XYZ file of C-alpha atoms in Angstrom:
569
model
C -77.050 78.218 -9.030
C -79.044 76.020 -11.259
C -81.910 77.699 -13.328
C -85.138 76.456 -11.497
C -87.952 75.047 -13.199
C -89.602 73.452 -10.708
C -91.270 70.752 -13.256
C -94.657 71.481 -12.807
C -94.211 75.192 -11.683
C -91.918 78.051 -13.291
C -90.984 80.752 -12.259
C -90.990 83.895 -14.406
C -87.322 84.686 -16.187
C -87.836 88.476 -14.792
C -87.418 87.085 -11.488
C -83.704 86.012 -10.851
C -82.512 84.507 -8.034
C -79.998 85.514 -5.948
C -76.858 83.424 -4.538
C -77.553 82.250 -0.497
C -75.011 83.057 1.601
C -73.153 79.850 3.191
C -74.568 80.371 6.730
C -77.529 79.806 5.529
C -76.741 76.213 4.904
C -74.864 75.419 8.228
C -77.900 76.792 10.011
C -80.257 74.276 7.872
C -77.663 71.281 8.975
C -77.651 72.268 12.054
C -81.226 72.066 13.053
C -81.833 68.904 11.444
C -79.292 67.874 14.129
C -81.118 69.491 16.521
C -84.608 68.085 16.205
C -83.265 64.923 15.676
C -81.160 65.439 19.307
C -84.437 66.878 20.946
C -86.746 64.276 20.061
C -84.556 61.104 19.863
C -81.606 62.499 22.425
C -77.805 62.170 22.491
C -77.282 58.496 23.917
C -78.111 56.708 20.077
C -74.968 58.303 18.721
C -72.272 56.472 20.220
C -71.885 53.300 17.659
C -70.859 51.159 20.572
C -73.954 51.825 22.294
C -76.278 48.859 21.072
C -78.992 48.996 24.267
C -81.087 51.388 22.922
C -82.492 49.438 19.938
C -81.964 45.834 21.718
C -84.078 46.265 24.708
C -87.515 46.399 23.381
C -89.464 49.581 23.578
C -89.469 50.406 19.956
C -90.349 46.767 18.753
C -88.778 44.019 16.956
C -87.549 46.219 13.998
C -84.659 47.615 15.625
C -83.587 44.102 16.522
C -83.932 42.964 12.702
C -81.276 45.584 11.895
C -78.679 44.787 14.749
C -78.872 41.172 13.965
C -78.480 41.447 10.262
C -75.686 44.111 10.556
C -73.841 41.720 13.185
C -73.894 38.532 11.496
C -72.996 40.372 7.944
C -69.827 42.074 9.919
C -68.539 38.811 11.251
C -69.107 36.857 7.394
C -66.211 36.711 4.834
C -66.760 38.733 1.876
C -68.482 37.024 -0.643
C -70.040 37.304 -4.473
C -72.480 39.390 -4.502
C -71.347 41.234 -1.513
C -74.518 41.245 0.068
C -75.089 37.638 1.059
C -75.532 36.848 4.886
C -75.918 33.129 5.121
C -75.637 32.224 8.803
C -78.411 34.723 9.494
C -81.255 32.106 8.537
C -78.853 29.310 7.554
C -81.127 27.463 4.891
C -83.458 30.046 4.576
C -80.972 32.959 4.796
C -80.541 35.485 2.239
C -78.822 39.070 2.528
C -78.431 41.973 4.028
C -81.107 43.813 1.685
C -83.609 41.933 3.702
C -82.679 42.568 7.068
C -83.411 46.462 6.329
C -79.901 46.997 7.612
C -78.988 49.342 5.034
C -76.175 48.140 2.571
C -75.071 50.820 1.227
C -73.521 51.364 5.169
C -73.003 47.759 5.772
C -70.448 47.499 2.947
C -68.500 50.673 3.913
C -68.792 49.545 7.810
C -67.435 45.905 7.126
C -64.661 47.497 4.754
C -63.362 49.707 7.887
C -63.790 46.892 10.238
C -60.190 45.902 9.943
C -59.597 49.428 11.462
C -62.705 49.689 13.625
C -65.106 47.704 14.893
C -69.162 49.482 14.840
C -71.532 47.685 16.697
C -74.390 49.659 15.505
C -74.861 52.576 12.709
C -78.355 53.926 12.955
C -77.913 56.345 15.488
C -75.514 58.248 13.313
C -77.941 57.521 10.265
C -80.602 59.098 12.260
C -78.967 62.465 12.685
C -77.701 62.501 9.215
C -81.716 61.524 7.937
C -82.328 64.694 10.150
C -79.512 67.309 8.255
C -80.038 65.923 5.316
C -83.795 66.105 5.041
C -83.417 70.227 6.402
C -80.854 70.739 3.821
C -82.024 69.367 0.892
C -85.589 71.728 1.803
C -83.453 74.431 2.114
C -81.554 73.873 -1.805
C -85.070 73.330 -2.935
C -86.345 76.347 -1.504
C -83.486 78.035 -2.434
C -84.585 77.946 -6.014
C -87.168 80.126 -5.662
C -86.029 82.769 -2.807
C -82.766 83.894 -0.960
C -84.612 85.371 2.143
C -82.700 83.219 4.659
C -86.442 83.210 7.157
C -87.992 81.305 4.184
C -85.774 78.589 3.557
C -84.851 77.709 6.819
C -88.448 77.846 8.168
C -89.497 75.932 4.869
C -86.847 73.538 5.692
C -88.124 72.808 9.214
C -91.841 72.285 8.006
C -90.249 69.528 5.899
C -88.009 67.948 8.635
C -91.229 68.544 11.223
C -93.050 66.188 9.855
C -94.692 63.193 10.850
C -94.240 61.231 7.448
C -90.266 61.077 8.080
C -90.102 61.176 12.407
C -92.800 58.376 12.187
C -90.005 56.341 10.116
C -87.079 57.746 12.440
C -89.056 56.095 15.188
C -88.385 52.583 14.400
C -88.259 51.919 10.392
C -84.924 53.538 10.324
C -84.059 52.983 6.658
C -87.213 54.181 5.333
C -86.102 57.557 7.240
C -84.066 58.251 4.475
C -86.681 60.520 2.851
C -83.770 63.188 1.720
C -83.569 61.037 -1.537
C -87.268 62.224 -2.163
C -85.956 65.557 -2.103
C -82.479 64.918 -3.972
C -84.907 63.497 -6.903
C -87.171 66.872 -6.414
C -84.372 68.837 -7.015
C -82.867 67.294 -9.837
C -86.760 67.406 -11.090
C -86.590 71.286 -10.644
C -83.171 72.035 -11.680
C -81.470 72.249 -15.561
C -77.782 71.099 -15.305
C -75.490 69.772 -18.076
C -76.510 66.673 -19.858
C -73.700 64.702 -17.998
C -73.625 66.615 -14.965
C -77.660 65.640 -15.084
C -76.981 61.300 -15.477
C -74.094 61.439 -12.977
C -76.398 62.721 -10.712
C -79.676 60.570 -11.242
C -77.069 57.270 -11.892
C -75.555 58.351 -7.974
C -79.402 58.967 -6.486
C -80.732 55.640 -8.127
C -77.705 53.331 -7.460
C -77.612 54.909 -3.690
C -81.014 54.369 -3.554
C -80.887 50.446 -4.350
C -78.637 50.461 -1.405
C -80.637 51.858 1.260
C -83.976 50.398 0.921
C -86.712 49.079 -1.596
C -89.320 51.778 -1.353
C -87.700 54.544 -1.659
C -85.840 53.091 -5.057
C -89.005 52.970 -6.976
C -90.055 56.016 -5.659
C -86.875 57.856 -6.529
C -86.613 55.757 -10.117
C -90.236 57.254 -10.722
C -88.817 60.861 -10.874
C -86.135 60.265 -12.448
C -88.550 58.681 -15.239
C -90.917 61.699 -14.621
C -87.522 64.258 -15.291
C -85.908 62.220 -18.247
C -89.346 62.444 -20.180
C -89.425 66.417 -19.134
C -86.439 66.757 -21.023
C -86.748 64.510 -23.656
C -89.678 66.307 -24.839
C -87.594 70.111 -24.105
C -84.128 68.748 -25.131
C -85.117 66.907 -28.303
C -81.830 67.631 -29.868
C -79.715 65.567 -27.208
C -81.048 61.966 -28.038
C -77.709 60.292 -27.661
C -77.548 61.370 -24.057
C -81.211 60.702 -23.042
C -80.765 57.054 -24.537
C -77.529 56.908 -22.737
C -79.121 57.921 -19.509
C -82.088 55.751 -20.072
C -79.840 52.664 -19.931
C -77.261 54.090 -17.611
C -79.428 54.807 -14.544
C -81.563 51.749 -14.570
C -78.691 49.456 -15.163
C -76.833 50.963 -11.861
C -79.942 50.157 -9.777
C -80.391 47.073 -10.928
C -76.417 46.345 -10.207
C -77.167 48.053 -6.616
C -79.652 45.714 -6.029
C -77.274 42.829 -7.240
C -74.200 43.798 -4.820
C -77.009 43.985 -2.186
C -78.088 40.621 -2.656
C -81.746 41.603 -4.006
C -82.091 38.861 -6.035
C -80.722 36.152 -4.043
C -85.049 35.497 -3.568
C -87.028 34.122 -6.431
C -90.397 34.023 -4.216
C -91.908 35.268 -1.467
C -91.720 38.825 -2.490
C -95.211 39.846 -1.681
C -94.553 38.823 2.262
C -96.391 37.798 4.972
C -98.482 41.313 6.322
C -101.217 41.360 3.863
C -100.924 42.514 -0.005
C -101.311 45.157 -2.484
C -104.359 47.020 -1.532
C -104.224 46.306 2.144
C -102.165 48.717 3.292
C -103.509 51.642 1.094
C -103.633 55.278 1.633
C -106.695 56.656 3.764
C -108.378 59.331 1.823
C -108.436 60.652 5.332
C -105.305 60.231 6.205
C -103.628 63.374 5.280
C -105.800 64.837 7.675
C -106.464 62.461 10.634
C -104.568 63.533 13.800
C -104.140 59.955 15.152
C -102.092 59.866 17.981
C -99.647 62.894 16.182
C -102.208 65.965 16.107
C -103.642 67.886 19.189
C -106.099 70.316 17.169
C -108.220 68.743 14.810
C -110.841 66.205 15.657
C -110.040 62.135 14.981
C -111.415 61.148 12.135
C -112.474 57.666 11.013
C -109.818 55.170 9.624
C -108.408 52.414 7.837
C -107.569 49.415 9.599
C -103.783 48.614 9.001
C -100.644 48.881 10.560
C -99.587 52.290 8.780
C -103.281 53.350 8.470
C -102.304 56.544 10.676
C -99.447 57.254 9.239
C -99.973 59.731 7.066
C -101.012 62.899 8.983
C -99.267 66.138 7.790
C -99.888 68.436 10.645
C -102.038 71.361 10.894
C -99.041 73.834 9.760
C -98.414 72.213 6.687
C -102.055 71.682 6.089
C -102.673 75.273 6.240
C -99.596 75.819 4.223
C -100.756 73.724 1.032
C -104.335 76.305 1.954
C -101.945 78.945 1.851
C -100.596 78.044 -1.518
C -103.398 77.021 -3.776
C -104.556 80.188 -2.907
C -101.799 82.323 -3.685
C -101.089 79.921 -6.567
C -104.891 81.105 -7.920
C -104.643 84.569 -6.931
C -101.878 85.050 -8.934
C -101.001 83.055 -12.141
C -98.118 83.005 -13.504
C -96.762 80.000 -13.132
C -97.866 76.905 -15.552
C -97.727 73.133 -14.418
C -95.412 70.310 -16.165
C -97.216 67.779 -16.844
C -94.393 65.343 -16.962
C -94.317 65.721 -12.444
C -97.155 65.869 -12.378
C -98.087 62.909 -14.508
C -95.631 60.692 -12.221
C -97.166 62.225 -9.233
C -100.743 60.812 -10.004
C -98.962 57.790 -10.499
C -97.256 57.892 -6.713
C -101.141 59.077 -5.488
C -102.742 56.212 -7.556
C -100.350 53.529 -6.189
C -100.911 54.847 -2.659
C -104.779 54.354 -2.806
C -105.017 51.289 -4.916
C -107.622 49.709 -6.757
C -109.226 49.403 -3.661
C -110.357 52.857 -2.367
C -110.333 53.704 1.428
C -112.255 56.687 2.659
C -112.727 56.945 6.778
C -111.721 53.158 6.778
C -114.642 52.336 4.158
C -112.966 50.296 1.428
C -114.412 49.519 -1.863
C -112.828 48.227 -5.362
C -113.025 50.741 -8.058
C -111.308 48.594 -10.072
C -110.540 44.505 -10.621
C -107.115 43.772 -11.205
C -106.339 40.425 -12.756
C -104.866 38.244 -10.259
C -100.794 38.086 -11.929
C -101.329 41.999 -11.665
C -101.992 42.034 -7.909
C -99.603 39.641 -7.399
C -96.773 41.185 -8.563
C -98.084 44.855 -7.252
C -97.788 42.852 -3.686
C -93.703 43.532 -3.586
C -95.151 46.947 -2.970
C -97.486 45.465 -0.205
C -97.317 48.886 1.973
C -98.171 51.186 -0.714
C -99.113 53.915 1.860
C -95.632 54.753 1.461
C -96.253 56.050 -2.497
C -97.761 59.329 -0.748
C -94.839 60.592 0.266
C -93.265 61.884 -2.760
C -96.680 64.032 -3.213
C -96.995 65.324 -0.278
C -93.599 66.471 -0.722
C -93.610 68.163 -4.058
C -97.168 69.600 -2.622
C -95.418 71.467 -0.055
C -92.670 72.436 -2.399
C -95.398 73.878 -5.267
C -97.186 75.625 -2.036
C -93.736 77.387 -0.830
C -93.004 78.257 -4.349
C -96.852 79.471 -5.473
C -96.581 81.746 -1.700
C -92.811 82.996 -2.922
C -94.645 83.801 -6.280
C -97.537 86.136 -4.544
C -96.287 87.514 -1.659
C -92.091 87.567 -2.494
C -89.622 86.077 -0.278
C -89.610 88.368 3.026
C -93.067 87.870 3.387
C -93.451 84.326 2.477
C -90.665 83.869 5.203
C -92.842 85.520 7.852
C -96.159 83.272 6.721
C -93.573 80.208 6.633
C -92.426 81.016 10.471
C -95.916 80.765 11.967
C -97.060 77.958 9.916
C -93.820 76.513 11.652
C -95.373 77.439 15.496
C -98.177 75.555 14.476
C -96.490 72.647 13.266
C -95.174 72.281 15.973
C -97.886 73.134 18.687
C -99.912 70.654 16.726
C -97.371 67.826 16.845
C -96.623 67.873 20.572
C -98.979 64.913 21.055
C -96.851 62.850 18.397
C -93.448 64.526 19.611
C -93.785 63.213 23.098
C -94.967 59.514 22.455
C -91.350 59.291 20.551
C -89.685 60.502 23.528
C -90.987 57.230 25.092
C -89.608 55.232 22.545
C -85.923 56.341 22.876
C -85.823 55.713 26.505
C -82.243 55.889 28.259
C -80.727 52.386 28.199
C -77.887 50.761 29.146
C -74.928 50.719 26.694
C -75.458 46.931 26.286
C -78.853 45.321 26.817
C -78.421 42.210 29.087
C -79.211 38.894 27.245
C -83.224 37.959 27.837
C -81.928 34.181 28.460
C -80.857 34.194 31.696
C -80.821 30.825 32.799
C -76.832 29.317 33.338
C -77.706 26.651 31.018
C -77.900 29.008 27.544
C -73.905 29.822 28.445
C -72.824 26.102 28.862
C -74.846 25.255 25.540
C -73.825 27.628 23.412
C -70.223 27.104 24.461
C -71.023 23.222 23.000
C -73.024 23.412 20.142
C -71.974 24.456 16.654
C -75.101 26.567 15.824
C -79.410 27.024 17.644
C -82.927 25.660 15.799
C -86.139 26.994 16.090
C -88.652 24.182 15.621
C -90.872 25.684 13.878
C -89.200 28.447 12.046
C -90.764 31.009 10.075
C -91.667 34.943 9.828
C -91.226 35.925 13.849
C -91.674 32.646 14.800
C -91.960 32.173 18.416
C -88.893 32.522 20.330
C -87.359 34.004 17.527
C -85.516 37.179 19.276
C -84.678 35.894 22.101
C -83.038 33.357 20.565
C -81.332 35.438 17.424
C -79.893 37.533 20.112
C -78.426 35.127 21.904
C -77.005 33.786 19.129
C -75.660 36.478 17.165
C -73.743 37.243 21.117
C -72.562 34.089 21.227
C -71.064 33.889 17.699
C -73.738 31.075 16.729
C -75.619 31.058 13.354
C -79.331 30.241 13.422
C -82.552 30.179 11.185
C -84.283 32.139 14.101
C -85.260 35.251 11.734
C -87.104 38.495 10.753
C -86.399 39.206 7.739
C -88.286 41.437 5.613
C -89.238 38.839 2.501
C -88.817 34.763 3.131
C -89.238 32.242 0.475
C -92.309 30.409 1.720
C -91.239 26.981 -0.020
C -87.729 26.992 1.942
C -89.122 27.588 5.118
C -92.032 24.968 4.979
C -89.085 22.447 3.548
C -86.500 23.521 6.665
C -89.668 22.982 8.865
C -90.241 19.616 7.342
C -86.730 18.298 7.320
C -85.912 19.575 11.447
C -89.610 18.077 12.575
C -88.070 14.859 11.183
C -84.940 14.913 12.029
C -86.361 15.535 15.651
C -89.358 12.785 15.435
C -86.559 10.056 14.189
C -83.693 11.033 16.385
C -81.475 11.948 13.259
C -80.659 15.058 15.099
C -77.930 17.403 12.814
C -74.328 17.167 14.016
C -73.771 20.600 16.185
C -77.104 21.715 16.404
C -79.013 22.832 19.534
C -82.869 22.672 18.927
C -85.068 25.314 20.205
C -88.973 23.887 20.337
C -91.688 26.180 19.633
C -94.737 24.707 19.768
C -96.733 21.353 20.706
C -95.532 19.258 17.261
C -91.957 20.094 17.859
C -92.103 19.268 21.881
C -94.011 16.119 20.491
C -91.620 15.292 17.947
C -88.514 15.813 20.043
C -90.007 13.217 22.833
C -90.972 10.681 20.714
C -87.057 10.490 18.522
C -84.868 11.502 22.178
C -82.580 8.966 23.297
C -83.316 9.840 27.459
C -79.852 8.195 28.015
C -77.837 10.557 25.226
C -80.331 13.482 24.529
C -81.866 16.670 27.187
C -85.113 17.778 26.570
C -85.362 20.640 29.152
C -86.785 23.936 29.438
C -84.511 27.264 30.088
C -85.999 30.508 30.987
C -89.815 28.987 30.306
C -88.529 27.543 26.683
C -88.605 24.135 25.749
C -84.931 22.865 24.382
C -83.244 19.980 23.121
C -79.968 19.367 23.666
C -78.723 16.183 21.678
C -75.881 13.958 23.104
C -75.966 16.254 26.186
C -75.379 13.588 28.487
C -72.424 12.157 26.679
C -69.386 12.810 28.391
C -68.121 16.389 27.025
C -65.007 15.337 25.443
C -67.410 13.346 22.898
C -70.238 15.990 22.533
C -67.486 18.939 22.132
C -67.660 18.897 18.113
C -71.464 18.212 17.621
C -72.579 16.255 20.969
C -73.821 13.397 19.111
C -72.740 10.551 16.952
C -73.937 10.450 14.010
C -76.865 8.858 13.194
C-alpha cells in the first residue's frame, strides 16, 4: 500500500497500516451501485432506452447530451476527433460543448461498427456512483483497515448532495471520483514515474469528461508536484519532466475534444464570474435537500443551493476539528492546503455572498473578469474542499479515537446523513420517472414527416442559446437524420450566431431561400420576413403543432422540390 501522507495531515510512522482485505472493496463498489439504483432506479441502464432523458422532467440538459452524442455517432471521423458540425451547422462546434462526454463518445463511435448505443449516461451514472464509494474507501484506507470505517466513510462521500445534485441532471459534472483520484495521488508517495503516469492519465481523462473538473483536478496536481518538489529536491529531471508532461496531455485532450474549435464566447450566456459564487451559507442551508436545520437566507442564482453538505457530514467536520485539536499530532502541508484556499477563493469571488448579501471585496480589472468568466459557475470550486475537509476530519477522528471506534462514530453520522437528506432524496425520485423506452416525437402534426422526408436539413429563425423552438425541433431532427443550427450548447460564439441570424432573416425577407432548407420561424421579424420574400404560388408559410414554418418550393410539383424544393434563386 502506498505510504500515506495525506498532504496537509500525517500520520505518525509508529502507526502502520495494515493491508484491507479484497471484500472490502467489492462491498464499497457495490453500494455505490446501490444508491445510485435506489435513488435513480434500474430503467436508465439499458443504452437503448433513450425516454428517460428525452421526455422532459429533468430539463433541457439531458436533451443537450442525447443530441450531441447522436449527431457525433452518425458524423465521419474527422481531425480533431471531436468536431460535430451538423449539430449547429454554421455555428456548430464539438462534442466538448454539448457536455456529452468525449472521452465516451470516442470509444462509443469506435464500437459503433459492432454496436450501436443510443445513449451512455445511464451506465455513467452507476459507474459515477462505484467509483465515487471506492475511491473514499482507498482514501480512507490510508489511514485505517477497520472495514466499518471505510465503507461508512465511503457512503458519507457518495451521500452527498454536491455529487447526487449533479447525477440529477448535469451528468458529466457527476464525475466527482476524479476529485478523489487527485486526493489520493495528493496523499500517497509512489515512484517518480509511477507518480506522472498517474497525474498525465487523471489530467488527460479529465480534459475528456468535462471543463470544471479539469482545472480542478490540474490544481492538485499543481498543489502535489510543488509538495514534492520542495521534499524530493534531488529528482529535478523528473519534476520538470512531469511539469511539461501532464499539462501538455490536457491540453492535447482538450484538442482531440475539439476545445478549441471556439475563439469567443467562452464566458457564455448565464451571467459571469462572480455571479454564480459560493454562499457563505451555503454549506449549511438545507434548501430543498435538508429536513433538520432551519432555511437560511440565500444567494440568488441557479446553483445558489447547491452546496448543502448534510447534517451528518456537518457534524462530522465538528467531529474532526475537535479530535484534530484534542490530539495533535498531525501537522498540515501547506502545499494542499495552499491550493485549497485557492479552490475556496475562486468559489466566493471577488464578490462576497453571505445569506444572499453580496458585496465586492475586491475590483478586478475588467480583462481579469473577463477571462475568470470561462469559469462563470465558480460555485463548483467548493467541491474539492469540501472533499479534502471530510477526508482531514475522517483522518484527524482515525488519529484520536483509532479505527474501530472511528468506524462506529462514522456509522451514525451515516443515519443522519441520510435521515437528513430524505427531503432531497425523494424530489430526485421525481426526476427519474418511469418512461417509455423511446419518447414519442413532440411534433405531432403529419406535416413534420412529409417535410423532413423533402428537405435536406431545418432553420430556426432566430437562432441562438435555447432559442425558441429549439428542442422540439433538434429532436426532430436529429430522428429524422436532418442537421440543424437549432442548439444548446454549452459556449456559442456570439459573432457567428448574430451573422447566421443576419444572413437567414435575409435570405427569408428577399426570397433567396437556401437550397434544401426548411425554415422554422421563431418570432415576429422572422414571420415578418418570411411573408414579405414568399412566393404564395412556390413557397408554404404554415404553422404545425402551433409553430410557424416555411416550406420553400412546397407547392412545386415533388419531383422538382425532391433535392432542395426550390430553384435557385
Amino acid at each position: 500500500m502506498p505510504r500515506a501522507i495525506l498532504a496537509g495531515l500525517t500520520l505518525p510512522a509508529s502507526r502502520p497500516l495494515s493491508i484491507p482485505r479484497w471484500w472490502s472493496g467489492v462491498a464499497a463498489v457495490a453500494l455505490g451501485c446501490l444508491v445510485i439504483a435506489a435513488i435513480y432506479g434500474p430503467g436508465i441502464l439499458a443504452p437503448w432506452r433513450t425516454g428517460w432523458m428525452l421526455e422532459g422532467t429533468i430539463g433541457p440538459d439531458p436533451v443537450q447530451y442525447w443530441l450531441g452524442w447522436t449527431y457525433f455517432s452518425r458524423a465521419p471521423w474527422s481531425w480533431p476527433p471531436g468536431l460535430n458540425p451538423d449539430w449547429g451547422l454554421e455555428i456548430g462546434s464539438s462534442i466538448f460543448y454539448s457536455d456529452s462526454i468525449p472521452l465516451l463518445a470516442f470509444a462509443f463511435k469506435a464500437l459503433r461498427p459492432l454496436m450501436e448505443v443510443s445513449q451512455y449516461w445511464g451506465l455513467w451514472l452507476y459507474a459515477c456512483g462505484a467509483l465515487q464509494a471506492l475511491m473514499a474507501w482507498r482514501i480512507i484506507g490510508l489511514f485505517t483497515a477497520d472495514p466499518l470505517a471505510r465503507l461508512a466513510g465511503a457512503a458519507l462521500f457518495l451521500v452527498q448532495p454536491l455529487i447526487l445534485n449533479r447525477l440529477g441532471g448535469h451528468f458529466a459534472l457527476g464525475g466527482q471520483f476524479l476529485l478523489l483520484m487527485a486526493l489520493y495521488l495528493c496523499l500517497t508517495r509512489e515512484p517518480a514515474a509511477r507518480r506522472l503516469a498517474g497525474w498525465a492519465a487523471l489530467v488527460g481523462a479529465s480534459s475528456l469528461i468535462h471543463a470544471y473538473l479539469l482545472p480542478m483536478v490540474a490544481g492538485l496536481w499543481a498543489t502535489d508536484l510543488l509538495a514534492r518538489a520542495l521534499r524530493d529536491g534531488r529528482r529535478p529531471a523528473w519534476l520538470g519532466m512531469e511539469a511539461l508532461a501532464v499539462p501538455l496531455i490536457g491540453l492535447c485532450g482538450l484538442w482531440l475534444a475539439g476545445f478549441f474549435v471556439l475563439q469567443s464566447g467562452l464566458g457564455g450566456t448565464w451571467g459571469g464570474f462572480g455571479r454564480m459564487q459560493l454562499d457563505l451559507l451555503a454549506p449549511f442551508d438545507p434548501g430543498e435537500w435538508g429536513r433538520f436545520l432551519p432555511q437560511l437566507p440565500r444567494a440568488d442564482h441557479l446553483e445558489a443551493a447547491d452546496s448543502y453538505l448534510g447534517l451528518g457530514v456537518l457534524l462530522l467536520l465538528a467531529a474532526g476539528l475537535i479530535a484534530f485539536l484534542a490530539r495533535p499530532g498531525m501537522r498540515p502541508g501547506w502545499p494542499l492546503l495552499a491550493g485549497l484556499a485557492v479552490f475556496m477563493a475562486l468559489a466566493v469571488t471577488h464578490r462576497v455572498s453571505i445569506g444572499g448579501w453580496v458585496v465586492t471585496v475586491l475590483d478586478l480589472p475588467e480583462r481579469a473578469v473577463s477571462l475568470a468568466d470561462a469559469l462563470r459557475a465558480s460555485v463548483r470550486f467548493f467541491w474539492p474542499v469540501a472533499y479534502a475537509a471530510m477526508v482531514g476530519a475522517i483522518a484527524a477522528l482515525v488519529h484520536a479515537l483509532g479505527g474501530r471506534r472511528a468506524g462506529l462514530v462514522l456509522a451514525g453520522l451515516l443515519v443522519v446523513q441520510v435521515a437528513d437528506l430524505q427531503p432531497g432524496v425523494a424530489r430526485l425520485h421525481g426526476f427519474f420517472r418511469p418512461a417509455p423506452a423511446t419518447a414519442p416525437l413532440r411534433l405531432a402534426d403529419p406535416f413534420w414527416t412529409q417535410a423532413t422526408a423533402r428537405y435536406e436539413r431545418i432553420r430556426l429563425a432566430p437562432t441562438g442559446m435555447q432559442a425558441r423552438h429549439w428542442e422540439e425541433v433538434a429532436v426532430l431532427a436529429a430522428t429524422r437524420g436532418l442537421p440543424t443550427d437549432a442548439v444548446y450548447l454549452a459556449r456559442l460564439d456570439p459573432e457567428r450566431v448574430a451573422a447566421l441570424n443576419a444572413t437567414t432573416l435575409a435570405r427569408l425577407s428577399t426570397g433567396r431561400h437556401e437550397r434544401g432548407s426548411l425554415y422554422v420561424l421563431g418570432d415576429k421579424d422572422a414571420l415578418a420576413a418570411a411573408w414579405a420574400g414568399m412566393d404564395p404560388t412556390r413557397d408554404l408559410l404554415r404553422q404545425a403543432d402551433g409553430i410557424w414554418v416555411l416550406a420553400p418550393g412546397w407547392l412545386q410539383p415533388l419531383v422538382a422540390a425532391h433535392t432542395g424544393a426550390s430553384p435557385p434563386p
